[in-house]
């Protein structure tokens, strides 16, 4: 069985999901040269692939704020056409701050929930995450009357089946995992070919029975293999060690006839710590490219070669941040 034909348990949620999850952070954004109508048509063609049209996929990840707040709306249109979330499929979203003033209050969380339900056309959510709590930090996010308490209450009231934490800095995410309140975790850019800083975090989450989503396996484009891509990783300029590592990995992959992007994606797909890998796609072309990466035949010997170039932990995104 090919890896994309599998269905994996999503921790203790009772859900089975495809190893590849459609990420929708760009849904609603207009590409250069497009009109709004063309952009919406592009997504209208893509959305059904995660809702039954493509047997390799059954999982979509979105957020209240994605696509300038339009992502959920576009998914909602697709759901309306098929009469809601089909049996055996999963759509997850996230509670978000008010992006105008960074309001992360409990009241804002309830407002975010109401908006998501309305846009998606649902009365109940399968999975709901607290999104980017690093904006205010663990202390404020977990304080009485704060956003974490609101999310836990949503689950208690039966509006949400499972709840999760989604963010960047590994030390902060570990604090949330240690509370024992969450069913799911999303990490991004911290478990890739060149940054392994989330490995212990993911192992800890898995040991608690949490579902694990690993997002941004291409490192925000740094591991895409495109010319000059090693100049940036994780939405920031790379230092010499990371840049060199990416370039060396690209060289080794090229010698083996393997796209660096395929190795980057399959690093996550083949990991026993990851339930599903979230890949942001903005159209059928991008999704097809990721599927091609997932299905590319990579010789087992290449993985050991790539390990030789992994940068030291001191070069990880969170190293020295104190977060």
Coordinates of C-alpha atoms in Angstrom, one line a residue:
X1 CA 0.0 0.0 0.0
X2 CA 1.3 3.4 -0.9
X3 CA 1.7 5.9 1.9
X4 CA -1.1 8.2 0.7
X5 CA -3.5 5.2 0.6
X6 CA -3.1 4.8 4.3
X7 CA -5.4 6.1 7.1
X8 CA -3.7 6.8 10.4
X9 CA -5.2 7.2 13.9
X10 CA -5.3 10.8 15.0
X11 CA -4.2 10.2 18.5
X12 CA -7.1 9.3 20.8
X13 CA -9.7 11.3 18.9
X14 CA -11.1 8.2 17.2
X15 CA -10.6 9.8 13.8
X16 CA -8.6 8.2 10.9
X17 CA -6.9 10.7 8.6
X18 CA -4.8 10.7 5.5
X19 CA -1.0 11.2 6.0
X20 CA -1.3 14.4 3.9
X21 CA -3.5 17.2 5.2
X22 CA -4.6 20.1 2.9
X23 CA -3.4 23.4 4.4
X24 CA -5.5 26.4 3.5
X25 CA -3.6 29.4 4.9
X26 CA -3.6 31.1 1.4
X27 CA -7.2 30.3 0.4
X28 CA -8.9 33.6 -0.3
X29 CA -5.7 35.4 -1.4
X30 CA -5.6 36.5 -5.0
X31 CA -2.6 35.5 -7.1
X32 CA -0.9 38.1 -9.3
X33 CA -2.9 38.7 -12.4
X34 CA -6.1 37.1 -11.0
X35 CA -9.4 38.6 -10.2
X36 CA -11.3 37.8 -7.0
X37 CA -13.7 35.6 -9.1
X38 CA -10.8 33.6 -10.6
X39 CA -9.2 33.1 -7.2
X40 CA -12.5 31.8 -5.8
X41 CA -12.9 29.5 -8.8
X42 CA -9.4 28.1 -8.3
X43 CA -10.3 27.1 -4.7
X44 CA -13.7 25.8 -5.8
X45 CA -11.8 23.3 -7.9
X46 CA -9.4 22.4 -5.2
X47 CA -11.6 22.1 -2.1
X48 CA -13.6 19.0 -3.2
X49 CA -10.3 17.0 -3.3
X50 CA -10.2 17.0 0.5
X51 CA -13.9 16.2 0.8
X52 CA -14.3 13.0 -1.2
X53 CA -13.1 13.8 -4.8
X54 CA -9.5 12.5 -4.2
X55 CA -9.4 9.1 -2.4
X56 CA -5.8 9.9 -1.2
X57 CA -7.1 12.8 1.0
X58 CA -9.7 13.1 3.7
X59 CA -8.3 16.0 5.9
X60 CA -8.4 19.8 5.7
X61 CA -6.9 22.3 8.1
X62 CA -8.1 25.9 8.3
X63 CA -8.3 28.8 10.7
X64 CA -10.5 31.8 11.5
X65 CA -7.8 34.1 10.1
X66 CA -6.5 32.2 7.1
X67 CA -6.8 33.8 3.7
X68 CA -7.6 37.2 5.2
X69 CA -10.6 35.4 7.0
X70 CA -11.9 34.0 3.7
X71 CA -10.6 30.4 3.9
X72 CA -13.4 29.1 6.1
X73 CA -16.0 30.7 3.9
X74 CA -14.6 29.0 0.8
X75 CA -14.6 25.6 2.6
X76 CA -18.1 26.3 3.8
X77 CA -19.2 26.7 0.2
X78 CA -17.7 23.3 -0.7
X79 CA -19.3 21.7 2.4
X80 CA -22.7 23.1 1.4
X81 CA -22.5 21.4 -2.0
X82 CA -21.9 18.0 -0.4
X83 CA -24.3 18.4 2.5
X84 CA -21.8 18.9 5.3
X85 CA -18.6 17.0 6.2
X86 CA -18.9 13.6 4.5
X87 CA -18.6 10.5 6.7
X88 CA -14.9 9.6 7.2
X89 CA -13.6 13.1 6.5
X90 CA -12.1 15.7 8.9
X91 CA -12.2 19.5 8.8
X92 CA -10.4 21.3 11.6
X93 CA -10.1 25.0 12.3
X94 CA -8.6 27.3 14.9
X95 CA -9.6 30.0 17.4
X96 CA -7.8 33.3 16.5
X97 CA -7.1 36.6 18.1
X98 CA -8.6 39.8 16.7
X99 CA -5.8 40.6 14.2
X100 CA -6.6 44.3 14.4
X101 CA -5.6 44.7 18.0
X102 CA -4.2 41.2 19.0
X103 CA -7.2 40.7 21.4
X104 CA -6.8 37.2 22.8
X105 CA -9.5 37.4 25.4
X106 CA -12.0 34.7 26.2
X107 CA -14.8 36.9 24.7
X108 CA -12.8 37.1 21.4
X109 CA -12.4 33.3 21.4
X110 CA -16.1 32.8 21.6
X111 CA -16.6 35.3 18.8
X112 CA -14.0 33.5 16.7
X113 CA -15.9 30.2 17.3
X114 CA -19.2 31.8 16.2
X115 CA -17.6 33.2 13.1
X116 CA -16.1 29.8 12.2
X117 CA -19.4 27.9 12.7
X118 CA -21.2 30.4 10.5
X119 CA -18.6 30.5 7.7
X120 CA -18.3 26.7 7.7
X121 CA -22.0 26.2 7.9
X122 CA -21.7 23.8 10.9
X123 CA -23.2 23.6 14.3
X124 CA -20.4 21.5 15.8
X125 CA -16.7 21.2 15.1
X126 CA -14.6 18.0 15.0
X127 CA -11.3 19.6 16.1
X128 CA -10.6 23.2 17.2
X129 CA -7.2 24.6 18.0
X130 CA -5.9 27.6 20.0
X131 CA -3.9 29.3 17.4
X132 CA -0.5 31.2 17.8
X133 CA -0.6 31.7 21.6
X134 CA 3.0 32.8 21.5
X135 CA 1.5 36.3 20.7
X136 CA 0.7 36.5 24.5
X137 CA 2.7 33.7 26.0
X138 CA 1.8 30.6 27.9
X139 CA 1.1 32.4 31.2
X140 CA -1.5 34.8 29.8
X141 CA -3.0 32.1 27.5
X142 CA -3.5 29.6 30.3
X143 CA -4.6 32.1 33.0
X144 CA -8.1 31.9 34.6
X145 CA -10.5 33.6 32.3
X146 CA -8.1 33.3 29.3
X147 CA -8.3 31.8 25.9
X148 CA -7.3 28.3 26.9
X149 CA -10.1 28.1 29.5
X150 CA -12.6 29.2 26.9
X151 CA -11.4 26.5 24.5
X152 CA -11.7 23.8 27.3
X153 CA -15.2 25.1 28.0
X154 CA -16.2 24.7 24.4
X155 CA -15.3 21.1 24.6
X156 CA -17.2 20.6 27.8
X157 CA -20.3 22.1 26.2
X158 CA -20.1 19.7 23.4
X159 CA -19.6 22.3 20.7
X160 CA -16.2 20.8 19.9
X161 CA -15.2 17.1 20.0
X162 CA -11.5 17.5 20.3
X163 CA -9.2 20.5 21.1
X164 CA -5.7 21.3 20.3
X165 CA -2.8 23.7 20.5
X166 CA -1.1 25.2 17.4
X167 CA 2.0 27.3 17.5
X168 CA 5.6 27.8 16.8
X169 CA 8.1 27.9 19.8
X170 CA 8.8 24.4 21.1
X171 CA 9.3 25.3 24.8
X172 CA 5.9 27.1 24.9
X173 CA 4.1 24.2 23.2
X174 CA 5.6 21.8 25.6
X175 CA 4.0 23.8 28.5
X176 CA 0.6 23.5 26.9
X177 CA 1.1 19.7 26.3
X178 CA 2.1 19.3 29.9
X179 CA -1.3 20.6 31.1
X180 CA -2.9 17.4 29.8
X181 CA -5.9 19.4 28.5
X182 CA -5.3 18.9 24.8
X183 CA -6.1 16.1 22.3
X184 CA -4.1 17.5 19.4
X185 CA -1.0 19.5 18.6
X186 CA 0.3 21.4 15.5
X187 CA 3.9 22.4 15.2
X188 CA 5.5 24.1 12.2
X189 CA 9.0 24.4 10.8
X190 CA 10.5 22.7 13.8
X191 CA 10.5 19.1 12.6
X192 CA 12.1 19.0 9.2
X193 CA 15.2 17.9 7.4
X194 CA 17.2 20.8 8.9
X195 CA 15.4 21.5 12.2
X196 CA 14.7 18.7 14.6
X197 CA 13.9 20.8 17.7
X198 CA 10.3 19.6 18.0
X199 CA 11.2 15.9 18.1
X200 CA 11.0 15.5 21.9
X201 CA 7.8 17.6 21.9
X202 CA 6.1 15.4 19.4
X203 CA 7.2 12.3 21.3
X204 CA 5.8 13.7 24.5
X205 CA 2.5 14.6 22.8
X206 CA 2.3 11.1 21.2
X207 CA 2.9 9.5 24.6
X208 CA -0.1 11.4 26.0
X209 CA -2.3 10.0 23.2
X210 CA -2.4 13.3 21.3
X211 CA -2.8 13.5 17.5
X212 CA 0.2 15.2 15.9
X213 CA 0.1 17.5 12.9
X214 CA 3.5 18.5 11.5
X215 CA 3.1 21.6 9.3
X216 CA 5.5 23.4 6.9
X217 CA 7.7 20.4 6.0
X218 CA 9.2 22.6 3.3
X219 CA 10.3 25.2 5.8
X220 CA 8.3 28.0 4.3
X221 CA 10.0 27.3 0.9
X222 CA 13.5 26.8 2.2
X223 CA 13.5 23.1 1.4
X224 CA 11.6 23.5 -1.9
X225 CA 14.7 23.1 -4.0
X226 CA 14.0 26.2 -6.0
X227 CA 17.0 28.4 -7.0
X228 CA 18.0 30.5 -4.1
X229 CA 15.5 28.9 -1.7
X230 CA 18.2 28.2 0.9
X231 CA 18.4 31.9 1.6
X232 CA 15.3 31.7 3.8
X233 CA 13.9 29.1 6.2
X234 CA 11.0 29.4 8.6
X235 CA 10.0 32.9 7.3
X236 CA 13.4 34.4 8.1
X237 CA 16.9 34.7 6.6
X238 CA 19.0 31.6 7.1
X239 CA 22.4 31.7 8.9
X240 CA 25.5 30.2 7.2
X241 CA 25.1 26.7 8.9
X242 CA 21.4 26.2 7.8
X243 CA 22.1 27.6 4.4
X244 CA 25.0 25.3 3.9
X245 CA 23.0 22.3 5.2
X246 CA 20.1 23.0 2.7
X247 CA 22.6 23.4 -0.2
X248 CA 24.4 20.2 0.7
X249 CA 21.2 18.2 1.0
X250 CA 20.1 19.6 -2.3
X251 CA 23.3 18.5 -3.9
X252 CA 23.1 14.9 -2.4
X253 CA 19.4 14.7 -3.5
X254 CA 20.3 15.8 -7.1
X255 CA 23.1 13.2 -7.3
X256 CA 20.5 10.6 -6.4
X257 CA 18.0 11.9 -8.8
X258 CA 15.6 12.9 -6.0
X259 CA 14.0 16.3 -5.7
X260 CA 14.9 18.0 -2.4
X261 CA 11.2 18.8 -2.0
X262 CA 10.3 15.1 -2.1
X263 CA 12.9 14.3 0.6
X264 CA 11.6 17.2 2.7
X265 CA 8.0 16.1 2.6
X266 CA 8.7 12.4 3.0
X267 CA 10.9 13.1 6.1
X268 CA 7.7 14.1 7.8
X269 CA 5.4 11.5 6.2
X270 CA 7.6 8.6 7.2
X271 CA 8.0 9.7 10.8
X272 CA 6.3 7.5 13.4
X273 CA 5.8 10.7 15.5
X274 CA 3.5 12.4 12.9
X275 CA -0.1 11.5 12.4
X276 CA -0.5 13.8 9.4
X277 CA 1.6 16.4 7.6
X278 CA -0.1 19.7 6.8
X279 CA 1.0 21.2 3.4
X280 CA -0.3 24.6 2.4
X281 CA -1.7 24.4 -1.2
X282 CA -3.3 27.3 -3.1
X283 CA -4.5 25.3 -6.2
X284 CA -4.6 22.0 -7.9
X285 CA -1.1 22.6 -9.3
X286 CA 0.4 23.0 -5.8
X287 CA -1.5 20.0 -4.4
X288 CA -0.4 17.8 -7.4
X289 CA 3.2 18.8 -6.8
X290 CA 3.0 17.8 -3.1
X291 CA 1.4 14.5 -4.1
X292 CA 4.2 13.9 -6.6
X293 CA 6.7 14.6 -3.8
X294 CA 4.9 12.1 -1.5
X295 CA 4.9 9.4 -4.1
X296 CA 8.4 9.8 -5.4
X297 CA 10.5 6.7 -4.9
X298 CA 13.4 7.6 -2.6
X299 CA 16.2 5.0 -2.0
X300 CA 16.5 4.1 1.7
X301 CA 20.3 4.9 1.5
X302 CA 19.6 8.6 0.9
X303 CA 18.2 9.2 4.3
X304 CA 21.5 8.3 6.0
X305 CA 23.4 10.6 3.6
X306 CA 21.1 13.5 4.4
X307 CA 21.6 13.0 8.2
X308 CA 25.2 13.9 7.8
X309 CA 24.3 17.5 7.1
X310 CA 21.7 18.2 9.8
X311 CA 22.7 21.4 11.5
X312 CA 23.4 21.4 15.2
X313 CA 20.6 22.2 17.6
X314 CA 22.1 25.6 18.3
X315 CA 20.9 26.6 14.7
X316 CA 17.3 25.7 15.3
X317 CA 14.6 28.4 15.0
X318 CA 14.0 28.7 18.7
X319 CA 17.7 28.4 19.8
X320 CA 18.6 31.3 22.1
X321 CA 15.1 32.8 21.8
X322 CA 14.3 32.2 25.5
X323 CA 10.7 31.5 24.4

